[in-house]
Amino acid sequence: MSGAWVHRFPDLRSRLPWLPLATLPTPVEAWPSEEFPGRLFVKRDDLTSPLYGGNKVRKFEYLLAAAREREARALVTLGGFGTNQGLALALHGRAGGFAVEVSLAPQPITATVGANLRGLVAAGASLRFARTGLGSLWGAWRAVRARRAAGERPYYIPAGASTPLSTLAYVAAALELAEQVEQGLLPVPDRIFVAAGTCGTAAGLVAGCKLARLATRVTAVRAYHPILANRGTIVRLARRAVALLRSLDPGMPDIPIAAGDFDLLTGFLGPGYGVPTPAALRAVAWAAPRLGLETTYTGKALAACLACCAAAGAGPVLFWNTYNSAVFPQAPNLDALPRSLRRALTDL
């Protein structure tokens, strides 16, 4: 279990479902730049696992443990064609002995999306293809129903793996950050910039910073449709995570969460989910000598970080990288994909 939990709340060790998947703590790096007037630091959650990193690995430590407690043998989830969550689940789930089924919805086909699709095929995930986001939700429900009819006990993981239980992963991550501040690895950040899709990561950081008494303001950068990436989602997930903690450990302080406790930036999404923006492309290129990002989530979050902080001359500021940097297998044979997708990948 995360050292942050053990050090601060040892009673949680025996009360929280947990599997060791992540390599923690992830490093913090200073990124000096003449173009950036403040002090910029990066939290390297791309290094959560050499199998496949990114923010989902922390969440899976709790969700896969809960699946085992329920004696599930199959995991069902959904996402866009280039879903990082689906790929992470396919790799970590298979390593844990689970079958994995992913229901996929259309999104713009970028090089990153193509690589993830090839990774999903290579990882042996069962794939369903829908024409819309709602269709992928229907496909996931059908997958769960079919597996139940076959006598299995599938465990459903929603889009973004954002649940009250998985949100605890980023409450613990904020406590981990507080320990790194105490160790002198970085000063207390004025702000944390993080991509907001289904908002579990941002919600956990909001609650965790308050629990750790860090005077740090979380700035969530919308990277998904407002129906999910909104202020209400962050508040609701943060509050439910705190309630879950208090149900497990009555000695846990009651942390009030309000809509004014964090920022939500909405101007960096661009035309829609997964559509690269000029600002995201510039941010990805700016980071490339040090770190590989992508244009769906982390490029937009870093673009917001650079724009806001360069204008204000603020600092110290922390960019929380949620993308994976581990190399994963790529399937050479794409016969498992629909013809239209095969053509799109060939055209990349």
Short mmCIF file of N, CA, C and O in Angstrom, two decimals, residues 113-206:
data_model
loop_
_atom_site.label_atom_id
_atom_site.label_comp_id
_atom_site.label_asym_id
_atom_site.label_seq_id
_atom_site.Cartn_x
_atom_site.Cartn_y
_atom_site.Cartn_z
N VAL A 113 -3.38 7.50 -30.90
CA VAL A 113 -4.56 6.62 -30.94
C VAL A 113 -4.24 5.33 -31.69
O VAL A 113 -4.59 4.23 -31.25
N GLY A 114 -3.55 5.46 -32.81
CA GLY A 114 -3.18 4.28 -33.57
C GLY A 114 -2.29 3.33 -32.79
O GLY A 114 -2.48 2.11 -32.81
N ALA A 115 -1.32 3.89 -32.08
CA ALA A 115 -0.42 3.05 -31.27
C ALA A 115 -1.19 2.32 -30.18
O ALA A 115 -0.97 1.13 -29.92
N ASN A 116 -2.14 3.00 -29.55
CA ASN A 116 -2.92 2.37 -28.48
C ASN A 116 -3.82 1.27 -29.03
O ASN A 116 -4.02 0.23 -28.39
N LEU A 117 -4.40 1.49 -30.22
CA LEU A 117 -5.22 0.44 -30.83
C LEU A 117 -4.36 -0.80 -31.12
O LEU A 117 -4.79 -1.94 -30.85
N ARG A 118 -3.20 -0.59 -31.66
CA ARG A 118 -2.30 -1.73 -31.90
C ARG A 118 -1.91 -2.40 -30.58
O ARG A 118 -1.77 -3.63 -30.52
N GLY A 119 -1.77 -1.60 -29.53
CA GLY A 119 -1.45 -2.17 -28.23
C GLY A 119 -2.59 -2.99 -27.67
O GLY A 119 -2.37 -4.06 -27.06
N LEU A 120 -3.83 -2.53 -27.85
CA LEU A 120 -4.99 -3.28 -27.38
C LEU A 120 -5.08 -4.64 -28.06
O LEU A 120 -5.37 -5.65 -27.41
N VAL A 121 -4.82 -4.65 -29.36
CA VAL A 121 -4.85 -5.93 -30.09
C VAL A 121 -3.73 -6.84 -29.58
O VAL A 121 -3.94 -8.04 -29.32
N ALA A 122 -2.53 -6.29 -29.43
CA ALA A 122 -1.40 -7.09 -28.97
C ALA A 122 -1.62 -7.63 -27.56
O ALA A 122 -1.17 -8.73 -27.23
N ALA A 123 -2.33 -6.86 -26.72
CA ALA A 123 -2.56 -7.29 -25.34
C ALA A 123 -3.63 -8.37 -25.23
O ALA A 123 -3.84 -8.92 -24.15
N GLY A 124 -4.31 -8.66 -26.31
CA GLY A 124 -5.30 -9.74 -26.29
C GLY A 124 -6.64 -9.34 -25.73
O GLY A 124 -7.44 -10.23 -25.34
N ALA A 125 -6.95 -8.04 -25.69
CA ALA A 125 -8.26 -7.61 -25.18
C ALA A 125 -9.35 -7.97 -26.18
O ALA A 125 -9.15 -7.91 -27.40
N SER A 126 -10.52 -8.36 -25.67
CA SER A 126 -11.70 -8.53 -26.52
C SER A 126 -12.27 -7.14 -26.80
O SER A 126 -12.48 -6.36 -25.86
N LEU A 127 -12.49 -6.81 -28.06
CA LEU A 127 -12.88 -5.46 -28.44
C LEU A 127 -14.28 -5.44 -29.05
O LEU A 127 -14.64 -6.30 -29.85
N ARG A 128 -15.05 -4.42 -28.66
CA ARG A 128 -16.33 -4.11 -29.28
C ARG A 128 -16.24 -2.70 -29.85
O ARG A 128 -15.58 -1.84 -29.26
N PHE A 129 -16.89 -2.46 -30.97
CA PHE A 129 -16.80 -1.17 -31.63
C PHE A 129 -18.19 -0.56 -31.77
O PHE A 129 -19.13 -1.22 -32.23
N ALA A 130 -18.30 0.69 -31.36
CA ALA A 130 -19.57 1.41 -31.42
C ALA A 130 -19.42 2.63 -32.33
O ALA A 130 -18.31 3.04 -32.67
N ARG A 131 -20.54 3.23 -32.69
CA ARG A 131 -20.52 4.40 -33.56
C ARG A 131 -20.57 5.71 -32.77
O ARG A 131 -20.29 6.77 -33.33
N THR A 132 -20.94 5.63 -31.51
CA THR A 132 -21.04 6.82 -30.67
C THR A 132 -20.57 6.50 -29.26
O THR A 132 -20.40 5.32 -28.90
N GLY A 133 -20.39 7.56 -28.45
CA GLY A 133 -20.04 7.34 -27.06
C GLY A 133 -21.12 6.59 -26.31
O GLY A 133 -20.83 5.69 -25.52
N LEU A 134 -22.39 6.95 -26.55
CA LEU A 134 -23.49 6.23 -25.91
C LEU A 134 -23.52 4.79 -26.37
O LEU A 134 -23.83 3.87 -25.60
N GLY A 135 -23.16 4.58 -27.62
CA GLY A 135 -23.11 3.21 -28.14
C GLY A 135 -22.06 2.37 -27.44
O GLY A 135 -22.26 1.17 -27.20
N SER A 136 -20.95 2.99 -27.08
CA SER A 136 -19.92 2.23 -26.37
C SER A 136 -20.39 1.87 -24.96
O SER A 136 -20.04 0.80 -24.43
N LEU A 137 -21.19 2.75 -24.35
CA LEU A 137 -21.75 2.42 -23.04
C LEU A 137 -22.70 1.23 -23.16
O LEU A 137 -22.68 0.32 -22.33
N TRP A 138 -23.52 1.23 -24.20
CA TRP A 138 -24.41 0.10 -24.47
C TRP A 138 -23.60 -1.16 -24.73
O TRP A 138 -23.94 -2.25 -24.25
N GLY A 139 -22.49 -1.03 -25.46
CA GLY A 139 -21.65 -2.19 -25.74
C GLY A 139 -21.05 -2.77 -24.47
O GLY A 139 -20.95 -4.00 -24.32
N ALA A 140 -20.63 -1.91 -23.55
CA ALA A 140 -20.07 -2.40 -22.28
C ALA A 140 -21.14 -3.12 -21.47
O ALA A 140 -20.88 -4.17 -20.86
N TRP A 141 -22.37 -2.56 -21.48
CA TRP A 141 -23.46 -3.22 -20.75
C TRP A 141 -23.75 -4.59 -21.35
O TRP A 141 -23.96 -5.57 -20.62
N ARG A 142 -23.74 -4.68 -22.66
CA ARG A 142 -23.98 -5.97 -23.32
C ARG A 142 -22.87 -6.97 -22.99
O ARG A 142 -23.12 -8.17 -22.82
N ALA A 143 -21.63 -6.47 -22.90
CA ALA A 143 -20.51 -7.35 -22.55
C ALA A 143 -20.68 -7.92 -21.15
O ALA A 143 -20.46 -9.12 -20.90
N VAL A 144 -21.07 -7.06 -20.21
CA VAL A 144 -21.32 -7.51 -18.84
C VAL A 144 -22.43 -8.53 -18.81
O VAL A 144 -22.32 -9.60 -18.18
N ARG A 145 -23.53 -8.24 -19.51
CA ARG A 145 -24.68 -9.15 -19.53
C ARG A 145 -24.31 -10.50 -20.14
O ARG A 145 -24.70 -11.55 -19.62
N ALA A 146 -23.56 -10.48 -21.23
CA ALA A 146 -23.17 -11.73 -21.89
C ALA A 146 -22.29 -12.58 -20.99
O ALA A 146 -22.44 -13.81 -20.93
N ARG A 147 -21.38 -11.95 -20.30
CA ARG A 147 -20.48 -12.71 -19.43
C ARG A 147 -21.23 -13.27 -18.21
O ARG A 147 -20.94 -14.38 -17.75
N ARG A 148 -22.18 -12.51 -17.71
CA ARG A 148 -22.99 -13.04 -16.61
C ARG A 148 -23.82 -14.23 -17.08
O ARG A 148 -23.96 -15.22 -16.36
N ALA A 149 -24.36 -14.14 -18.29
CA ALA A 149 -25.15 -15.24 -18.84
C ALA A 149 -24.30 -16.49 -19.03
O ALA A 149 -24.80 -17.62 -18.96
N ALA A 150 -23.00 -16.28 -19.23
CA ALA A 150 -22.08 -17.41 -19.40
C ALA A 150 -21.57 -17.95 -18.07
O ALA A 150 -20.72 -18.84 -18.05
N GLY A 151 -22.11 -17.41 -16.97
CA GLY A 151 -21.71 -17.89 -15.65
C GLY A 151 -20.50 -17.21 -15.06
O GLY A 151 -19.99 -17.65 -14.02
N GLU A 152 -20.04 -16.15 -15.69
CA GLU A 152 -18.87 -15.43 -15.18
C GLU A 152 -19.32 -14.35 -14.18
O GLU A 152 -20.51 -14.05 -14.06
N ARG A 153 -18.33 -13.77 -13.51
CA ARG A 153 -18.57 -12.64 -12.60
C ARG A 153 -17.75 -11.45 -13.09
O ARG A 153 -16.70 -11.15 -12.52
N PRO A 154 -18.21 -10.78 -14.12
CA PRO A 154 -17.44 -9.64 -14.64
C PRO A 154 -17.46 -8.47 -13.67
O PRO A 154 -18.44 -8.24 -12.96
N TYR A 155 -16.38 -7.71 -13.68
CA TYR A 155 -16.28 -6.50 -12.88
C TYR A 155 -16.22 -5.32 -13.83
O TYR A 155 -15.32 -5.23 -14.68
N TYR A 156 -17.16 -4.41 -13.70
CA TYR A 156 -17.27 -3.28 -14.61
C TYR A 156 -16.48 -2.08 -14.08
O TYR A 156 -16.63 -1.70 -12.91
N ILE A 157 -15.66 -1.50 -14.94
CA ILE A 157 -14.90 -0.31 -14.60
C ILE A 157 -15.36 0.81 -15.53
O ILE A 157 -15.23 0.69 -16.75
N PRO A 158 -15.93 1.88 -14.99
CA PRO A 158 -16.51 2.92 -15.85
C PRO A 158 -15.45 3.72 -16.60
O PRO A 158 -14.24 3.56 -16.37
N ALA A 159 -15.92 4.59 -17.48
CA ALA A 159 -15.02 5.44 -18.25
C ALA A 159 -14.09 6.21 -17.32
O ALA A 159 -14.52 6.78 -16.33
N GLY A 160 -12.80 6.18 -17.65
CA GLY A 160 -11.82 6.89 -16.84
C GLY A 160 -11.47 6.23 -15.54
O GLY A 160 -10.65 6.74 -14.78
N ALA A 161 -12.09 5.09 -15.26
CA ALA A 161 -11.85 4.38 -13.99
C ALA A 161 -12.09 5.29 -12.80
O ALA A 161 -11.41 5.19 -11.78
N SER A 162 -13.06 6.21 -12.93
CA SER A 162 -13.32 7.18 -11.86
C SER A 162 -14.51 6.76 -11.01
O SER A 162 -15.66 6.84 -11.44
N THR A 163 -14.20 6.28 -9.81
CA THR A 163 -15.19 5.89 -8.81
C THR A 163 -14.73 6.47 -7.47
O THR A 163 -13.56 6.88 -7.33
N PRO A 164 -15.58 6.49 -6.46
CA PRO A 164 -15.10 6.94 -5.14
C PRO A 164 -13.90 6.14 -4.65
O PRO A 164 -12.95 6.70 -4.08
N LEU A 165 -13.92 4.81 -4.89
CA LEU A 165 -12.81 3.98 -4.45
C LEU A 165 -11.52 4.34 -5.18
O LEU A 165 -10.47 4.54 -4.56
N SER A 166 -11.57 4.45 -6.51
CA SER A 166 -10.35 4.73 -7.26
C SER A 166 -9.86 6.16 -7.03
O SER A 166 -8.66 6.43 -7.15
N THR A 167 -10.78 7.06 -6.68
CA THR A 167 -10.37 8.44 -6.38
C THR A 167 -9.43 8.49 -5.18
O THR A 167 -8.59 9.39 -5.07
N LEU A 168 -9.54 7.49 -4.29
CA LEU A 168 -8.62 7.43 -3.14
C LEU A 168 -7.16 7.33 -3.59
O LEU A 168 -6.26 7.72 -2.85
N ALA A 169 -6.94 6.79 -4.79
CA ALA A 169 -5.57 6.67 -5.28
C ALA A 169 -4.91 8.04 -5.38
O ALA A 169 -3.71 8.18 -5.10
N TYR A 170 -5.68 9.05 -5.78
CA TYR A 170 -5.08 10.37 -5.91
C TYR A 170 -5.21 11.22 -4.66
O TYR A 170 -4.53 12.24 -4.52
N VAL A 171 -6.02 10.78 -3.71
CA VAL A 171 -5.90 11.33 -2.36
C VAL A 171 -4.54 10.92 -1.80
O VAL A 171 -3.78 11.75 -1.28
N ALA A 172 -4.21 9.64 -1.96
CA ALA A 172 -2.91 9.14 -1.51
C ALA A 172 -1.77 9.80 -2.27
O ALA A 172 -0.70 10.08 -1.71
N ALA A 173 -1.98 10.07 -3.57
CA ALA A 173 -0.94 10.71 -4.37
C ALA A 173 -0.64 12.12 -3.86
O ALA A 173 0.52 12.56 -3.86
N ALA A 174 -1.67 12.84 -3.41
CA ALA A 174 -1.44 14.17 -2.83
C ALA A 174 -0.67 14.06 -1.53
O ALA A 174 0.20 14.90 -1.23
N LEU A 175 -0.97 13.03 -0.73
CA LEU A 175 -0.19 12.81 0.49
C LEU A 175 1.26 12.48 0.15
O LEU A 175 2.19 12.90 0.85
N GLU A 176 1.46 11.72 -0.93
CA GLU A 176 2.80 11.41 -1.40
C GLU A 176 3.54 12.70 -1.78
O GLU A 176 4.72 12.88 -1.45
N LEU A 177 2.85 13.59 -2.47
CA LEU A 177 3.45 14.86 -2.84
C LEU A 177 3.84 15.67 -1.60
O LEU A 177 4.92 16.27 -1.55
N ALA A 178 2.96 15.66 -0.59
CA ALA A 178 3.27 16.39 0.65
C ALA A 178 4.54 15.84 1.30
O ALA A 178 5.35 16.61 1.83
N GLU A 179 4.74 14.53 1.24
CA GLU A 179 5.96 13.94 1.79
C GLU A 179 7.18 14.40 1.00
O GLU A 179 8.25 14.65 1.57
N GLN A 180 7.04 14.52 -0.32
CA GLN A 180 8.17 14.99 -1.13
C GLN A 180 8.49 16.46 -0.84
O GLN A 180 9.66 16.86 -0.88
N VAL A 181 7.46 17.24 -0.53
CA VAL A 181 7.70 18.62 -0.11
C VAL A 181 8.46 18.63 1.21
O VAL A 181 9.43 19.37 1.40
N GLU A 182 8.03 17.78 2.15
CA GLU A 182 8.69 17.70 3.45
C GLU A 182 10.15 17.27 3.31
O GLU A 182 11.01 17.68 4.09
N GLN A 183 10.43 16.44 2.30
CA GLN A 183 11.79 15.96 2.07
C GLN A 183 12.65 16.99 1.34
O GLN A 183 13.85 16.76 1.11
N GLY A 184 12.06 18.11 0.95
CA GLY A 184 12.80 19.15 0.27
C GLY A 184 12.99 18.93 -1.22
O GLY A 184 13.84 19.59 -1.84
N LEU A 185 12.21 18.02 -1.82
CA LEU A 185 12.36 17.73 -3.24
C LEU A 185 11.74 18.82 -4.11
O LEU A 185 12.07 18.93 -5.29
N LEU A 186 10.83 19.58 -3.53
CA LEU A 186 10.24 20.73 -4.22
C LEU A 186 9.57 21.60 -3.17
O LEU A 186 9.25 21.12 -2.08
N PRO A 187 9.38 22.89 -3.47
CA PRO A 187 8.62 23.74 -2.55
C PRO A 187 7.13 23.44 -2.66
O PRO A 187 6.69 22.74 -3.58
N VAL A 188 6.35 23.94 -1.74
CA VAL A 188 4.90 23.78 -1.83
C VAL A 188 4.43 24.47 -3.12
O VAL A 188 4.64 25.67 -3.30
N PRO A 189 3.81 23.73 -4.05
CA PRO A 189 3.36 24.36 -5.29
C PRO A 189 2.21 25.33 -5.01
O PRO A 189 1.34 25.07 -4.19
N ASP A 190 2.24 26.46 -5.72
CA ASP A 190 1.09 27.34 -5.68
C ASP A 190 -0.11 26.68 -6.34
O ASP A 190 -1.24 26.78 -5.87
N ARG A 191 0.16 25.99 -7.48
CA ARG A 191 -0.91 25.38 -8.25
C ARG A 191 -0.45 24.05 -8.81
O ARG A 191 0.73 23.86 -9.12
N ILE A 192 -1.40 23.12 -8.95
CA ILE A 192 -1.19 21.87 -9.67
C ILE A 192 -2.07 21.93 -10.91
O ILE A 192 -3.28 22.15 -10.81
N PHE A 193 -1.48 21.70 -12.08
CA PHE A 193 -2.24 21.60 -13.32
C PHE A 193 -2.36 20.12 -13.70
O PHE A 193 -1.35 19.41 -13.77
N VAL A 194 -3.59 19.67 -13.96
CA VAL A 194 -3.82 18.27 -14.31
C VAL A 194 -4.98 18.18 -15.29
O VAL A 194 -5.95 18.96 -15.21
N ALA A 195 -4.89 17.26 -16.22
CA ALA A 195 -5.96 17.06 -17.19
C ALA A 195 -7.20 16.51 -16.50
O ALA A 195 -7.10 15.68 -15.58
N ALA A 196 -8.37 16.95 -16.96
CA ALA A 196 -9.64 16.49 -16.39
C ALA A 196 -10.48 15.85 -17.48
O ALA A 196 -10.97 16.52 -18.38
N GLY A 197 -10.59 14.51 -17.41
CA GLY A 197 -11.46 13.77 -18.31
C GLY A 197 -12.73 13.39 -17.57
O GLY A 197 -13.75 14.08 -17.62
N THR A 198 -12.65 12.28 -16.85
CA THR A 198 -13.77 11.89 -15.98
C THR A 198 -13.56 12.39 -14.56
O THR A 198 -14.38 12.14 -13.69
N CYS A 199 -12.46 13.07 -14.32
CA CYS A 199 -12.23 13.92 -13.14
C CYS A 199 -11.84 13.21 -11.86
O CYS A 199 -11.68 13.86 -10.82
N GLY A 200 -11.64 11.90 -11.87
CA GLY A 200 -11.25 11.21 -10.64
C GLY A 200 -9.88 11.63 -10.13
O GLY A 200 -9.67 11.77 -8.92
N THR A 201 -8.94 11.85 -11.06
CA THR A 201 -7.60 12.27 -10.65
C THR A 201 -7.65 13.65 -10.00
O THR A 201 -7.09 13.87 -8.92
N ALA A 202 -8.32 14.58 -10.66
CA ALA A 202 -8.43 15.93 -10.11
C ALA A 202 -9.15 15.93 -8.77
O ALA A 202 -8.74 16.61 -7.82
N ALA A 203 -10.24 15.17 -8.66
CA ALA A 203 -11.01 15.11 -7.42
C ALA A 203 -10.16 14.58 -6.27
O ALA A 203 -10.20 15.09 -5.15
N GLY A 204 -9.38 13.52 -6.55
CA GLY A 204 -8.52 12.97 -5.50
C GLY A 204 -7.47 13.97 -5.06
O GLY A 204 -7.17 14.08 -3.86
N LEU A 205 -6.90 14.71 -6.00
CA LEU A 205 -5.89 15.70 -5.65
C LEU A 205 -6.50 16.84 -4.82
O LEU A 205 -5.87 17.34 -3.88
N VAL A 206 -7.72 17.24 -5.16
CA VAL A 206 -8.39 18.30 -4.38
C VAL A 206 -8.57 17.85 -2.94
O VAL A 206 -8.20 18.57 -1.99
#
